[in-house]
């Protein structure tokens, strides 16, 4: 009962002579320290906000400008060209001031105005420089003189030691492509997928749209691009994610795996303690804006907006549309274990709980033998099922009383943690270990992850971890950035004792985790069961196959003087054709974070050049030299498409926004309707690695992450996520549906593996031929010499 006594800040007794107060010194001390920490945090946030607000200048530069203006007064040099005199004559209450006071005040005001002008001048100069994207279209390893000059100017205007949000105001806006360019690229992308009759019909639809309706829609879109910071992102979040009424489990959420080969400790509570503590450290840096912004080429900044909602965020269900609730300064965590929900406070005495203290709290939950309350076991299935029943149940059963209090605790938590009871992870000795691990992260039991939270951290009994991520608030690279920091901090900074426990003293006086209380009526339990059954049907239909391609990796591909991404995408096209005997519309995600509030754009990987290469690979009469020439042409085309997408000249986001405008204006467009209804039977994505470079994977090759994946987008298609890990490994995460007779994830994985090896064989054949020719020339030269 010691914890209960410490939880009470004061006690009082009413007596005839008054009220007798008894204060707890320990609690008062904790309250004081919490207050000091809160004010310190606000001060740091204010300081960093000022630093980011005046970037690329600094507050000290204001003092320099003021001193320069003040010096001009004493040197009788008017650097303001008469403006300081004008300010001096128009100061309010100037009759109450001495001449010297007015002169000093006018100099300070002019200096401040000049300083602000220079800040905006630097900022807009940097924005103009960042609007140049010619560098991205240059061949790898070959940089033009103009690009070198541009890079020097960007570095010069970027300032020193930028904070996370320092570049936000300097990022250019996403440009609106011309309708002619977008339609031309669209027709080019569908040409290899349509026969002549179908293509002619599509051309007529496109021509009719361009001549009659496009101009009005384009004008509205350009107007929005002037007004909003990004003409795509808000509509993309709302209409692609939040307005969807189908389950987000599998269909929207994605997952990220733990380290493949290393498990720092096999103690579940200890591993969770270190990882949660590392997350709190990351959150503190994030809230203070102290993380370094991600920069391409080490110079070109990327937008950091998506990172703002990483913690303290929940997707709230609605009848017609959901919304994303983001809170600040959340100090607790909700933990799920064997059907029970626990609330764990993350602070004590104004500081984060230490890893050893978190381990103690999680071990207490693991040791708890209490049973779930009626309806509690599968409660989280509401977040896995259809959105409308969940929204209705939330209004009817969770809007008051203890149910509301408990639901608020979950939705306002920093994030959600599941202490799973079944071990998972990659095991080379087990054939399907990666498949089971992925399915556990993607959907689990359908009721042991809170799929609405920004992310659910999952801890397994064998010490493995993973993350399930809600997709509306951010894309995979954002969570990947956090996850890299967590794994590096866990393994190389926090560490464990020889027994596998967290380092540090054990504090047994912490208040125990508290059970969340529920009163769930039978009617609500029926809704929960219905959601669970619908979610389970989706989960059981996921056919997943994951495998590690270790025959070669990025290192060998780059020696072939081609892009690793283009290499893999062409291998996927070859595998797709061998699997289905037809080509299909292919989605590859690229990022547009070089622009303010940028998210993603689509690269349509199935090009005419890719089709020609695949047909040559399947043509027994084609020579390797012909196939290799077609491969290089297709790879160059893919790279160009990817670059266009990254620089705001993609196809699909523009057409998507034109479609949204048409719906607002009540304009019917058969062309846009046709475009937006086309199925993506092959959906692909590359998850970036080594964004932070905190771990040298050449020195520590075993400390590599398995990457992540997502569910199939089409009922009769594949979802493929691939991760280029270091120089010698590529991981593939392949998903499809058992209910489709045309797909098989394992079979498709075999096709990918063979396609990768077949393409590599083309280069090997070329290299062998080159070496043989060189040897022949050497011999001929030797004969001539003799």
XYZ file of C-alpha atoms in Angstrom:
786
model
C 0.000 0.000 0.000
C 3.032 2.301 0.004
C 2.308 3.301 -3.599
C -1.251 4.288 -2.711
C -0.063 6.538 0.117
C 2.495 8.225 -2.120
C -0.146 8.886 -4.746
C -2.013 11.167 -2.342
C -0.625 14.721 -2.314
C -2.308 15.730 0.922
C -4.802 14.552 3.541
C -7.055 16.651 5.689
C -9.195 16.103 8.773
C -12.065 18.365 9.783
C -11.851 19.199 13.523
C -13.922 21.458 15.767
C -11.080 23.976 15.813
C -10.513 23.907 12.033
C -9.038 21.759 9.299
C -5.809 19.812 9.839
C -3.729 19.408 6.654
C -1.036 16.763 6.238
C 1.108 17.285 3.142
C 3.251 14.584 1.548
C 6.748 15.977 1.173
C 7.626 13.500 -1.594
C 4.575 14.392 -3.676
C 5.118 18.137 -3.211
C 8.716 17.668 -4.345
C 7.562 15.791 -7.450
C 5.014 18.502 -8.225
C 7.728 21.158 -7.882
C 10.147 19.259 -10.127
C 7.424 18.636 -12.703
C 6.682 22.348 -12.795
C 10.356 23.239 -13.190
C 10.699 20.696 -16.017
C 7.591 22.034 -17.758
C 8.847 25.628 -17.646
C 12.300 24.555 -18.765
C 10.745 22.681 -21.682
C 8.684 25.736 -22.670
C 11.768 27.950 -22.485
C 13.765 25.602 -24.724
C 10.872 25.329 -27.184
C 10.565 29.124 -27.257
C 14.314 29.543 -27.811
C 14.390 26.962 -30.600
C 11.233 28.458 -32.094
C 12.968 31.842 -32.275
C 16.090 30.268 -33.786
C 14.021 28.469 -36.442
C 11.864 31.562 -37.027
C 14.775 33.850 -37.911
C 16.807 31.211 -39.781
C 19.093 31.431 -41.787
C 19.990 34.476 -39.670
C 20.556 34.286 -35.915
C 19.408 36.461 -33.003
C 22.982 37.642 -32.500
C 22.990 39.046 -36.031
C 20.302 41.519 -34.913
C 22.736 42.911 -32.364
C 25.392 43.293 -35.050
C 23.024 45.300 -37.254
C 21.970 47.474 -34.301
C 25.602 48.171 -33.360
C 26.362 49.094 -36.975
C 23.473 51.575 -37.056
C 24.397 53.002 -33.672
C 27.996 53.440 -34.827
C 26.817 55.384 -37.860
C 25.251 57.940 -35.506
C 28.551 58.731 -33.862
C 30.461 58.679 -37.155
C 27.850 61.007 -38.712
C 27.347 58.599 -41.610
C 23.710 58.083 -42.558
C 23.535 54.470 -43.744
C 19.739 54.634 -43.744
C 19.566 57.270 -46.500
C 17.434 59.515 -44.331
C 15.048 56.852 -43.053
C 16.263 57.078 -39.449
C 15.595 60.832 -39.473
C 12.078 60.162 -40.762
C 11.481 57.609 -38.007
C 12.846 60.022 -35.404
C 10.430 62.754 -36.497
C 7.411 60.431 -36.420
C 7.999 58.706 -33.091
C 5.037 58.864 -30.699
C 5.641 60.892 -27.540
C 8.789 62.310 -29.126
C 8.320 65.543 -27.140
C 8.889 63.557 -23.965
C 12.222 62.214 -25.198
C 15.619 63.790 -25.460
C 17.237 64.179 -28.872
C 19.755 61.442 -28.070
C 17.021 59.034 -26.940
C 15.072 59.599 -30.150
C 18.194 59.046 -32.228
C 19.021 55.795 -30.447
C 15.421 54.526 -30.648
C 15.147 55.380 -34.356
C 18.444 53.568 -35.004
C 17.182 50.456 -33.174
C 13.863 50.487 -35.049
C 15.564 50.957 -38.423
C 18.126 48.257 -37.619
C 15.331 45.837 -36.642
C 13.446 46.549 -39.866
C 16.613 46.141 -41.909
C 17.409 42.886 -40.096
C 13.934 41.473 -40.830
C 14.242 42.561 -44.468
C 17.579 40.787 -44.760
C 16.101 37.628 -43.201
C 13.311 37.553 -45.782
C 15.782 38.342 -48.545
C 18.003 35.420 -47.482
C 14.993 33.166 -47.095
C 13.524 33.928 -50.506
C 16.952 33.699 -52.114
C 17.311 30.231 -50.601
C 13.782 29.344 -51.766
C 14.697 30.420 -55.306
C 17.860 28.318 -55.169
C 15.934 25.291 -53.888
C 13.477 25.638 -56.769
C 16.272 24.543 -59.115
C 16.153 20.784 -59.716
C 18.532 20.378 -62.613
C 20.983 18.554 -60.351
C 18.672 15.610 -59.945
C 18.584 14.946 -63.701
C 22.353 14.726 -64.034
C 24.060 11.366 -64.377
C 25.261 9.796 -61.154
C 28.835 10.795 -60.406
C 28.838 13.537 -63.038
C 28.128 17.033 -61.713
C 28.066 20.032 -64.025
C 29.818 23.283 -63.205
C 26.467 25.067 -62.827
C 25.318 22.486 -60.282
C 28.558 22.807 -58.338
C 28.082 26.591 -58.192
C 24.457 26.088 -57.166
C 25.462 23.697 -54.368
C 27.987 26.224 -53.039
C 25.332 28.951 -53.023
C 22.827 26.686 -51.223
C 25.424 25.855 -48.571
C 26.286 29.530 -48.198
C 22.666 30.618 -47.726
C 21.715 27.600 -45.557
C 23.520 28.877 -42.476
C 25.104 26.781 -39.780
C 23.619 24.226 -37.388
C 20.012 24.281 -38.652
C 17.263 22.877 -36.434
C 14.568 20.479 -37.585
C 12.160 23.152 -38.797
C 14.689 25.828 -39.793
C 14.190 25.329 -43.534
C 10.403 25.085 -43.583
C 9.783 28.702 -44.640
C 12.472 28.426 -47.355
C 11.086 25.327 -49.059
C 9.419 26.008 -52.419
C 5.779 25.172 -53.053
C 4.828 22.131 -55.080
C 4.306 23.382 -58.652
C 1.160 22.571 -60.630
C 2.169 20.850 -63.898
C 0.549 21.920 -67.141
C -2.457 19.889 -68.261
C -0.819 19.161 -71.624
C 2.289 17.688 -69.984
C 0.301 15.570 -67.533
C -2.022 14.157 -70.186
C 0.904 13.456 -72.509
C 2.733 11.554 -69.760
C -0.453 9.719 -68.779
C -1.139 8.511 -72.326
C 2.492 7.474 -72.638
C 2.185 5.456 -69.404
C -0.906 3.489 -70.469
C 0.188 2.832 -74.071
C 1.877 -0.518 -73.268
C -1.193 -1.681 -71.316
C -3.878 -1.013 -73.938
C -4.553 -2.396 -77.392
C -5.001 0.026 -80.290
C -8.777 0.284 -79.904
C -8.616 0.905 -76.160
C -5.815 3.435 -76.570
C -7.711 5.360 -79.256
C -10.728 5.605 -76.957
C -8.540 6.876 -74.139
C -6.986 9.443 -76.480
C -10.458 10.715 -77.393
C -11.455 11.005 -73.721
C -8.234 12.840 -72.930
C -8.637 15.201 -75.893
C -12.240 16.004 -74.948
C -11.208 16.717 -71.365
C -8.299 18.933 -72.416
C -10.401 20.988 -74.810
C -13.595 21.415 -72.796
C -13.099 21.048 -69.052
C -9.440 21.078 -68.100
C -8.873 24.848 -68.244
C -11.527 25.637 -65.609
C -10.314 22.924 -63.247
C -6.672 23.893 -63.738
C -7.395 27.544 -62.884
C -8.969 26.504 -59.588
C -6.009 24.265 -58.824
C -3.504 27.033 -59.563
C -5.494 29.359 -57.297
C -5.284 26.775 -54.515
C -1.531 26.374 -55.047
C -1.132 30.136 -54.495
C -3.216 30.059 -51.319
C -2.219 26.770 -49.676
C 1.298 25.641 -48.809
C 0.715 22.460 -50.836
C -2.100 21.902 -53.317
C -2.110 18.104 -52.843
C -1.381 17.055 -49.257
C -4.574 18.098 -47.437
C -6.839 16.519 -50.055
C -4.627 13.430 -50.202
C -4.893 12.924 -46.445
C -8.629 13.541 -46.394
C -9.866 11.667 -49.466
C -7.348 8.834 -49.733
C -7.092 8.079 -46.017
C -9.617 9.712 -43.702
C -12.768 9.357 -45.833
C -12.218 5.665 -46.445
C -14.875 3.632 -44.621
C -13.244 0.217 -45.011
C -10.980 -1.257 -42.302
C -7.563 0.403 -42.018
C -5.941 -2.783 -40.716
C -4.083 -4.399 -43.663
C -5.719 -1.984 -46.149
C -3.918 1.143 -44.923
C -1.626 0.524 -41.943
C 1.920 -0.691 -42.535
C 4.624 -2.248 -40.346
C 8.356 -2.012 -39.656
C 10.503 -4.877 -38.339
C 13.244 -5.112 -35.733
C 16.907 -5.944 -36.334
C 17.179 -9.084 -38.452
C 20.118 -10.931 -36.912
C 20.555 -9.390 -33.469
C 18.353 -9.475 -30.370
C 20.012 -7.262 -27.710
C 18.205 -9.051 -24.884
C 15.719 -11.880 -24.646
C 13.933 -10.285 -21.685
C 10.704 -8.795 -22.952
C 10.270 -6.169 -20.241
C 13.907 -5.040 -20.485
C 13.831 -4.638 -24.271
C 10.558 -2.721 -24.056
C 12.041 -0.530 -21.311
C 15.047 0.495 -23.383
C 13.038 1.059 -26.553
C 10.355 3.150 -24.825
C 13.015 5.234 -23.096
C 14.763 5.801 -26.451
C 11.413 6.883 -27.903
C 10.974 9.406 -25.109
C 14.433 10.790 -25.869
C 13.516 11.055 -29.555
C 10.201 12.719 -28.706
C 11.968 15.296 -26.548
C 14.341 16.160 -29.401
C 11.399 16.263 -31.799
C 9.285 18.564 -29.619
C 12.235 20.906 -29.123
C 13.054 20.813 -32.832
C 16.607 19.710 -32.038
C 16.819 16.923 -34.620
C 18.865 17.741 -37.704
C 16.760 18.156 -40.849
C 17.152 15.451 -43.476
C 19.084 16.757 -46.497
C 19.692 15.237 -49.928
C 23.328 15.383 -51.008
C 23.928 16.576 -47.455
C 22.685 20.005 -48.598
C 19.144 20.066 -50.066
C 16.649 20.120 -47.159
C 13.542 17.927 -46.942
C 10.226 18.967 -45.430
C 9.798 17.945 -41.782
C 6.076 18.706 -41.381
C 4.992 15.057 -41.134
C 7.163 14.508 -38.061
C 5.060 16.893 -35.956
C 2.295 14.321 -35.427
C 4.441 11.278 -34.684
C 3.547 11.123 -30.980
C 0.371 11.935 -29.009
C -1.716 11.336 -32.144
C -4.813 9.244 -32.839
C -7.125 8.783 -35.783
C -10.656 9.408 -34.489
C -13.468 7.568 -36.320
C -16.407 9.479 -37.788
C -19.594 8.563 -39.628
C -18.581 10.186 -42.931
C -14.920 10.939 -42.339
C -12.303 10.427 -39.645
C -10.046 13.138 -38.299
C -6.547 13.129 -36.831
C -6.318 14.292 -33.214
C -2.897 15.566 -32.199
C -2.232 16.597 -28.604
C 0.816 18.030 -26.871
C 2.802 17.058 -23.818
C 1.253 13.646 -23.125
C 2.874 11.973 -20.118
C 1.488 8.455 -20.141
C 1.470 5.283 -22.178
C -1.236 2.654 -22.571
C -0.103 -0.982 -22.568
C -2.103 -3.993 -23.794
C -1.364 -7.455 -22.436
C -3.557 -10.564 -22.628
C -6.778 -8.630 -23.094
C -6.129 -6.001 -20.371
C -5.349 -2.296 -20.796
C -2.907 -0.602 -18.401
C -1.966 3.039 -18.016
C 1.734 3.697 -17.289
C 3.056 7.139 -16.361
C 6.248 8.028 -18.179
C 7.504 10.751 -15.832
C 8.509 10.971 -12.218
C 9.988 13.939 -10.403
C 9.952 16.006 -13.590
C 12.024 13.519 -15.632
C 11.499 10.546 -17.907
C 11.355 7.152 -16.287
C 14.722 5.443 -16.638
C 14.968 2.221 -18.688
C 15.255 0.154 -15.480
C 12.136 1.841 -14.085
C 10.212 1.183 -17.283
C 11.356 -2.446 -17.185
C 9.976 -2.714 -13.650
C 6.609 -1.315 -14.755
C 6.332 -3.613 -17.749
C 7.364 -6.634 -15.697
C 4.594 -5.825 -13.239
C 2.121 -5.937 -16.116
C 3.547 -9.246 -17.354
C 3.216 -10.658 -13.819
C -0.373 -9.480 -13.431
C -2.730 -12.480 -13.499
C -6.056 -10.625 -13.455
C -8.665 -11.506 -16.051
C -10.057 -9.147 -18.738
C -13.322 -7.414 -17.902
C -16.442 -8.327 -19.929
C -15.931 -7.041 -23.479
C -12.345 -5.901 -22.817
C -10.489 -8.781 -24.489
C -11.389 -7.895 -28.086
C -12.183 -4.208 -27.563
C -9.397 -3.031 -29.905
C -11.056 -4.989 -32.737
C -13.277 -1.920 -33.122
C -10.260 -0.133 -34.618
C -9.621 -3.064 -36.973
C -13.108 -3.305 -38.468
C -15.253 -1.028 -40.608
C -15.142 2.630 -39.641
C -18.872 3.463 -39.441
C -19.784 0.808 -36.808
C -16.758 1.936 -34.771
C -17.817 5.603 -35.022
C -21.386 4.756 -34.006
C -20.228 2.596 -31.086
C -17.844 5.322 -29.941
C -20.683 7.838 -29.784
C -23.163 5.485 -28.152
C -21.027 3.560 -25.655
C -17.836 5.577 -25.081
C -18.983 9.193 -24.801
C -19.550 9.270 -21.038
C -18.672 7.601 -17.761
C -15.697 5.348 -17.127
C -15.700 4.159 -20.749
C -14.998 7.711 -21.880
C -12.276 8.140 -19.272
C -10.556 4.935 -20.351
C -10.916 5.651 -24.074
C -9.533 9.154 -23.527
C -6.539 7.583 -21.783
C -5.839 5.475 -24.894
C -6.432 8.224 -27.436
C -4.392 10.795 -25.506
C -1.463 8.445 -24.813
C 1.975 9.193 -26.238
C 1.639 5.923 -28.161
C 0.324 2.384 -27.671
C 2.382 -0.610 -26.542
C 1.421 -4.252 -26.915
C 3.224 -6.839 -24.811
C 2.590 -9.813 -27.053
C 2.528 -13.358 -25.719
C 3.802 -15.243 -28.792
C 7.483 -15.033 -29.857
C 8.232 -13.743 -33.362
C 11.240 -12.699 -35.418
C 13.454 -13.891 -38.225
C 14.936 -17.347 -37.638
C 17.018 -18.857 -40.483
C 16.246 -22.328 -39.134
C 12.497 -21.817 -39.632
C 11.187 -21.621 -43.180
C 8.275 -19.240 -42.645
C 9.532 -17.220 -39.676
C 9.645 -13.948 -41.640
C 6.113 -14.552 -42.960
C 4.710 -15.138 -39.482
C 6.585 -12.125 -38.102
C 5.228 -9.843 -40.827
C 1.626 -11.008 -40.401
C 1.892 -10.511 -36.655
C 3.062 -6.930 -37.154
C 0.535 -6.204 -39.894
C -2.598 -7.447 -38.147
C -1.755 -9.611 -35.103
C -4.877 -11.242 -33.654
C -6.990 -8.302 -34.910
C -7.676 -7.168 -31.344
C -4.216 -6.740 -29.798
C -3.141 -3.532 -31.567
C -4.868 -0.147 -31.385
C -4.811 0.491 -35.123
C -5.987 4.111 -34.731
C -2.909 5.247 -32.803
C -0.160 6.951 -34.799
C 1.812 3.803 -34.116
C 1.582 0.711 -31.946
C 4.875 -0.545 -30.535
C 4.871 -4.349 -30.323
C 7.087 -6.285 -27.904
C 7.491 -10.069 -28.107
C 8.449 -12.544 -25.345
C 11.765 -13.382 -27.039
C 12.893 -9.734 -27.001
C 11.991 -8.883 -30.594
C 10.132 -5.647 -31.375
C 8.187 -4.088 -34.235
C 5.844 -1.253 -35.130
C 2.393 -1.069 -36.711
C 1.776 2.405 -38.172
C -1.428 4.258 -39.036
C -0.831 5.766 -42.485
C -2.870 8.980 -42.673
C -0.539 11.200 -40.657
C 2.770 10.271 -42.338
C 4.616 8.012 -44.748
C 7.082 5.192 -44.077
C 10.357 7.206 -44.251
C 9.170 9.385 -41.350
C 8.661 6.418 -39.022
C 11.790 4.799 -40.419
C 13.783 7.848 -39.298
C 12.510 7.434 -35.752
C 13.036 3.663 -35.772
C 16.674 3.990 -36.860
C 17.307 6.336 -33.942
C 15.572 3.958 -31.518
C 17.498 0.845 -32.568
C 20.865 2.623 -32.536
C 20.176 4.179 -29.123
C 18.937 0.881 -27.704
C 21.934 -1.170 -28.840
C 24.861 1.258 -28.737
C 24.001 3.831 -26.068
C 21.659 2.352 -23.468
C 22.716 -1.283 -23.513
C 21.947 -4.086 -21.048
C 23.530 -5.852 -18.111
C 25.080 -9.298 -18.450
C 21.806 -10.807 -17.242
C 19.884 -8.948 -19.974
C 18.248 -6.344 -17.738
C 18.223 -2.593 -18.343
C 21.126 -0.736 -16.801
C 20.497 1.382 -13.716
C 19.060 0.990 -10.255
C 15.640 -0.568 -9.769
C 13.094 1.798 -8.238
C 10.391 -0.317 -6.586
C 8.577 2.687 -5.111
C 6.988 3.732 -8.383
C 3.178 3.602 -8.432
C 1.978 0.435 -10.111
C 0.452 0.618 -13.599
C -3.311 1.131 -13.317
C -5.932 -0.984 -15.070
C -8.308 0.912 -17.324
C -11.894 0.244 -16.299
C -14.740 -0.584 -18.673
C -18.476 -1.140 -18.496
C -19.259 -2.633 -21.878
C -22.905 -3.713 -22.375
C -23.889 -6.789 -24.358
C -25.000 -4.699 -27.339
C -21.534 -3.160 -27.580
C -19.920 -6.565 -27.183
C -21.910 -7.701 -30.219
C -20.544 -4.769 -32.221
C -17.028 -5.652 -31.068
C -17.489 -9.279 -32.121
C -18.809 -8.223 -35.533
C -15.800 -5.958 -36.072
C -13.493 -8.742 -34.964
C -15.006 -11.257 -37.392
C -14.782 -8.860 -40.331
C -11.173 -8.000 -39.416
C -10.264 -11.674 -38.969
C -11.623 -12.454 -42.414
C -9.311 -9.806 -43.876
C -6.325 -10.990 -41.838
C -6.826 -14.654 -42.708
C -6.903 -13.731 -46.395
C -3.428 -12.132 -46.345
C -0.948 -14.331 -48.196
C 2.479 -13.056 -47.148
C 5.960 -14.057 -48.167
C 9.160 -12.402 -47.048
C 12.650 -13.372 -48.024
C 16.210 -12.086 -47.966
C 17.923 -11.751 -51.323
C 21.602 -12.152 -50.413
C 23.098 -13.235 -53.771
C 24.102 -9.639 -54.428
C 23.012 -6.132 -53.473
C 23.479 -2.454 -54.149
C 27.255 -2.772 -54.362
C 27.239 -5.071 -57.389
C 24.354 -3.227 -59.079
C 26.190 0.109 -58.858
C 29.267 -1.525 -60.443
C 26.988 -2.249 -63.401
C 26.498 1.536 -63.693
C 22.766 1.436 -63.187
C 20.312 2.589 -60.509
C 19.552 -0.071 -57.847
C 15.920 1.064 -57.760
C 15.560 0.844 -61.546
C 17.238 -2.588 -61.486
C 14.736 -3.904 -58.936
C 11.728 -2.306 -60.635
C 12.610 -3.922 -63.966
C 13.085 -7.236 -62.161
C 9.589 -6.784 -60.718
C 8.184 -6.165 -64.214
C 9.863 -9.327 -65.457
C 8.579 -11.297 -62.461
C 5.055 -9.890 -62.905
C 4.944 -10.948 -66.557
C 6.263 -14.416 -65.784
C 3.712 -14.790 -63.007
C 0.623 -13.445 -64.814
C 1.659 -13.484 -68.501
C 0.291 -9.935 -68.826
C 1.560 -6.467 -67.956
C -0.301 -4.341 -65.438
C -0.497 -0.809 -64.084
C 2.324 -0.534 -61.553
C 2.548 1.873 -58.632
C 5.864 2.909 -57.159
C 5.879 5.495 -54.411
C 8.337 8.391 -54.567
C 8.628 11.331 -52.203
C 7.994 15.034 -52.854
C 9.494 16.288 -49.596
C 11.768 18.762 -51.366
C 8.597 20.891 -51.390
C 6.716 22.388 -48.445
C 4.309 19.863 -46.892
C 5.206 17.345 -49.604
C 4.286 13.679 -49.227
C 4.355 11.252 -52.156
C 3.911 10.941 -55.906
C 3.410 7.897 -58.118
C 5.970 6.527 -60.538
C 4.270 4.408 -63.209
C 6.945 1.768 -63.596
C 5.382 -0.254 -66.408
C 6.701 1.802 -69.340
C 6.928 0.926 -73.028
C 10.674 0.591 -72.571
C 10.208 -1.832 -69.651
C 7.754 -3.898 -71.697
C 10.214 -4.094 -74.604
C 12.936 -5.303 -72.250
C 10.706 -7.966 -70.670
C 9.585 -9.254 -74.068
C 13.228 -9.509 -75.123
C 14.022 -11.498 -71.973
C 11.248 -13.941 -72.871
C 12.246 -14.104 -76.549
C 14.608 -17.015 -77.076
C 15.836 -15.406 -80.292
C 17.068 -12.216 -78.616
C 20.755 -11.907 -77.813
C 22.111 -10.825 -74.441
C 23.560 -7.712 -76.049
C 20.084 -6.739 -77.330
C 18.519 -7.456 -73.938
C 21.162 -5.419 -72.130
C 20.687 -2.463 -74.477
C 16.933 -2.563 -73.865
C 17.535 -2.850 -70.117
C 19.700 0.274 -70.089
C 17.081 2.174 -72.068
C 14.299 1.045 -69.720
C 16.374 1.856 -66.627
C 17.118 5.349 -67.926
C 13.412 5.877 -68.655
C 12.489 4.739 -65.146
C 15.060 7.032 -63.572
C 13.720 9.961 -65.559
C 10.139 9.170 -64.478
C 11.270 8.965 -60.861
C 13.064 12.298 -61.096
C 10.031 13.957 -62.656
C 7.848 12.636 -59.837
C 10.236 13.928 -57.172
C 10.372 17.388 -58.749
C 6.614 17.923 -58.946
C 6.032 16.794 -62.533
C 4.313 13.515 -61.795
C 1.035 12.325 -63.247
C -1.280 10.970 -60.599
C -1.412 13.640 -57.890
C -2.217 16.303 -60.489
C -5.021 14.199 -62.009
C -6.285 13.322 -58.520
C -6.579 17.009 -57.573
C -8.258 17.862 -60.876
C -10.786 15.122 -60.085
C -11.455 16.556 -56.619
C -11.989 20.030 -58.111
C -14.386 18.559 -60.674
C -16.453 17.024 -57.878
C -16.570 20.332 -55.986
C -17.712 22.163 -59.131
C -20.127 19.428 -60.238
C -18.248 18.921 -63.504
C -18.559 15.415 -64.935
C -15.374 14.147 -66.574
C -15.393 10.613 -68.045
C -11.620 10.910 -68.540
C -10.847 11.647 -64.874
C -13.372 9.032 -63.706
C -11.681 6.434 -65.893
C -8.197 7.382 -64.672
C -9.119 7.299 -60.986
C -10.859 3.905 -61.305
C -7.888 2.039 -62.786
C -6.642 -0.719 -60.426
C -3.005 -0.912 -59.324
C -2.406 -4.648 -59.537
C 1.251 -4.267 -58.633
C 1.912 -1.768 -55.852
C 5.539 -1.291 -54.844
C 7.518 0.825 -52.431
C 11.128 1.143 -51.300
C 11.728 1.850 -47.621
C 14.880 3.975 -47.191
C 17.644 2.845 -44.850
C 20.497 4.704 -43.146
C 18.743 8.073 -43.034
C 20.689 8.984 -39.898
C 23.875 6.941 -40.371
C 24.118 6.323 -36.628
C 25.446 2.804 -37.180
C 28.244 1.870 -39.556
C 26.760 -1.282 -41.082
C 30.070 -2.088 -42.771
C 31.587 -2.346 -39.293
C 28.457 -3.876 -37.713
C 26.869 -5.872 -40.582
C 24.541 -7.778 -38.253
C 22.843 -4.599 -37.004
C 20.515 -4.176 -39.974
C 16.743 -3.755 -39.900
C 14.440 -6.055 -41.825
C 12.479 -3.116 -43.227
C 8.713 -3.214 -43.469
C 5.728 -3.882 -45.659
C 2.024 -3.411 -46.325
C -1.041 -5.328 -47.434
C -2.134 -5.952 -51.046
C -3.819 -2.980 -52.731
C -5.837 -4.946 -55.311
C -7.842 -8.115 -54.656
C -6.029 -9.889 -57.486
C -2.670 -8.144 -57.242
C 0.538 -7.931 -55.240
C 1.979 -5.496 -52.737
C 5.784 -5.478 -52.743
C 8.009 -3.573 -50.359
C 11.752 -3.860 -50.816
C 14.610 -2.546 -48.732
C 18.153 -2.124 -50.014
C 20.204 -3.002 -46.922
C 23.839 -2.014 -47.138
C 25.872 -3.250 -50.107
C 24.991 -6.961 -50.172
C 21.401 -7.530 -49.077
C 17.908 -6.735 -50.378
C 14.809 -7.754 -48.421
C 11.442 -8.307 -50.081
C 8.036 -8.220 -48.366
C 5.345 -9.601 -50.687
C 1.618 -9.654 -49.958
C -1.436 -10.877 -51.856
C -4.760 -12.541 -51.065
C -5.466 -16.227 -50.646
C -8.952 -15.607 -52.082
C -7.472 -14.726 -55.476
C -6.842 -17.834 -57.617
C -4.369 -15.861 -59.758
C -1.871 -14.822 -57.093
C 0.601 -16.616 -54.864
C 3.092 -14.603 -52.818
C 5.658 -17.396 -52.541
C 5.500 -18.059 -56.281
C 5.907 -14.371 -57.012
C 8.913 -14.243 -54.691
C 10.527 -17.056 -56.655
C 9.903 -15.148 -59.884
C 11.534 -12.033 -58.402
C 14.584 -13.995 -57.315
C 15.003 -15.562 -60.759
C 14.432 -12.206 -62.491
C 17.119 -10.550 -60.367
C 19.604 -13.322 -61.205
C 18.707 -13.289 -64.907
C 19.322 -9.549 -65.189
C 22.579 -9.854 -63.267
C 23.599 -12.588 -65.719
C 23.283 -10.081 -68.582
C 25.922 -7.895 -66.993
C 28.097 -10.884 -66.164
C 27.914 -11.966 -69.792
C 28.890 -8.470 -70.927
C 31.779 -8.338 -68.457
C 33.015 -11.764 -69.542
C 32.876 -10.689 -73.168
C 34.702 -7.446 -72.383
C 37.398 -9.349 -70.480
C 37.767 -11.825 -73.338
C 38.129 -9.019 -75.887
C 40.705 -7.306 -73.689
C 42.664 -10.564 -73.435
C 42.509 -10.993 -77.226
C 43.751 -7.433 -77.820
C 46.566 -8.040 -75.327
C 47.620 -11.197 -77.180
C 47.471 -9.471 -80.561
C 49.603 -6.638 -79.269
C 52.084 -9.180 -77.955
C 52.353 -10.852 -81.369
C 52.973 -7.512 -83.056
C 55.673 -6.728 -80.553
C 57.422 -10.039 -81.291
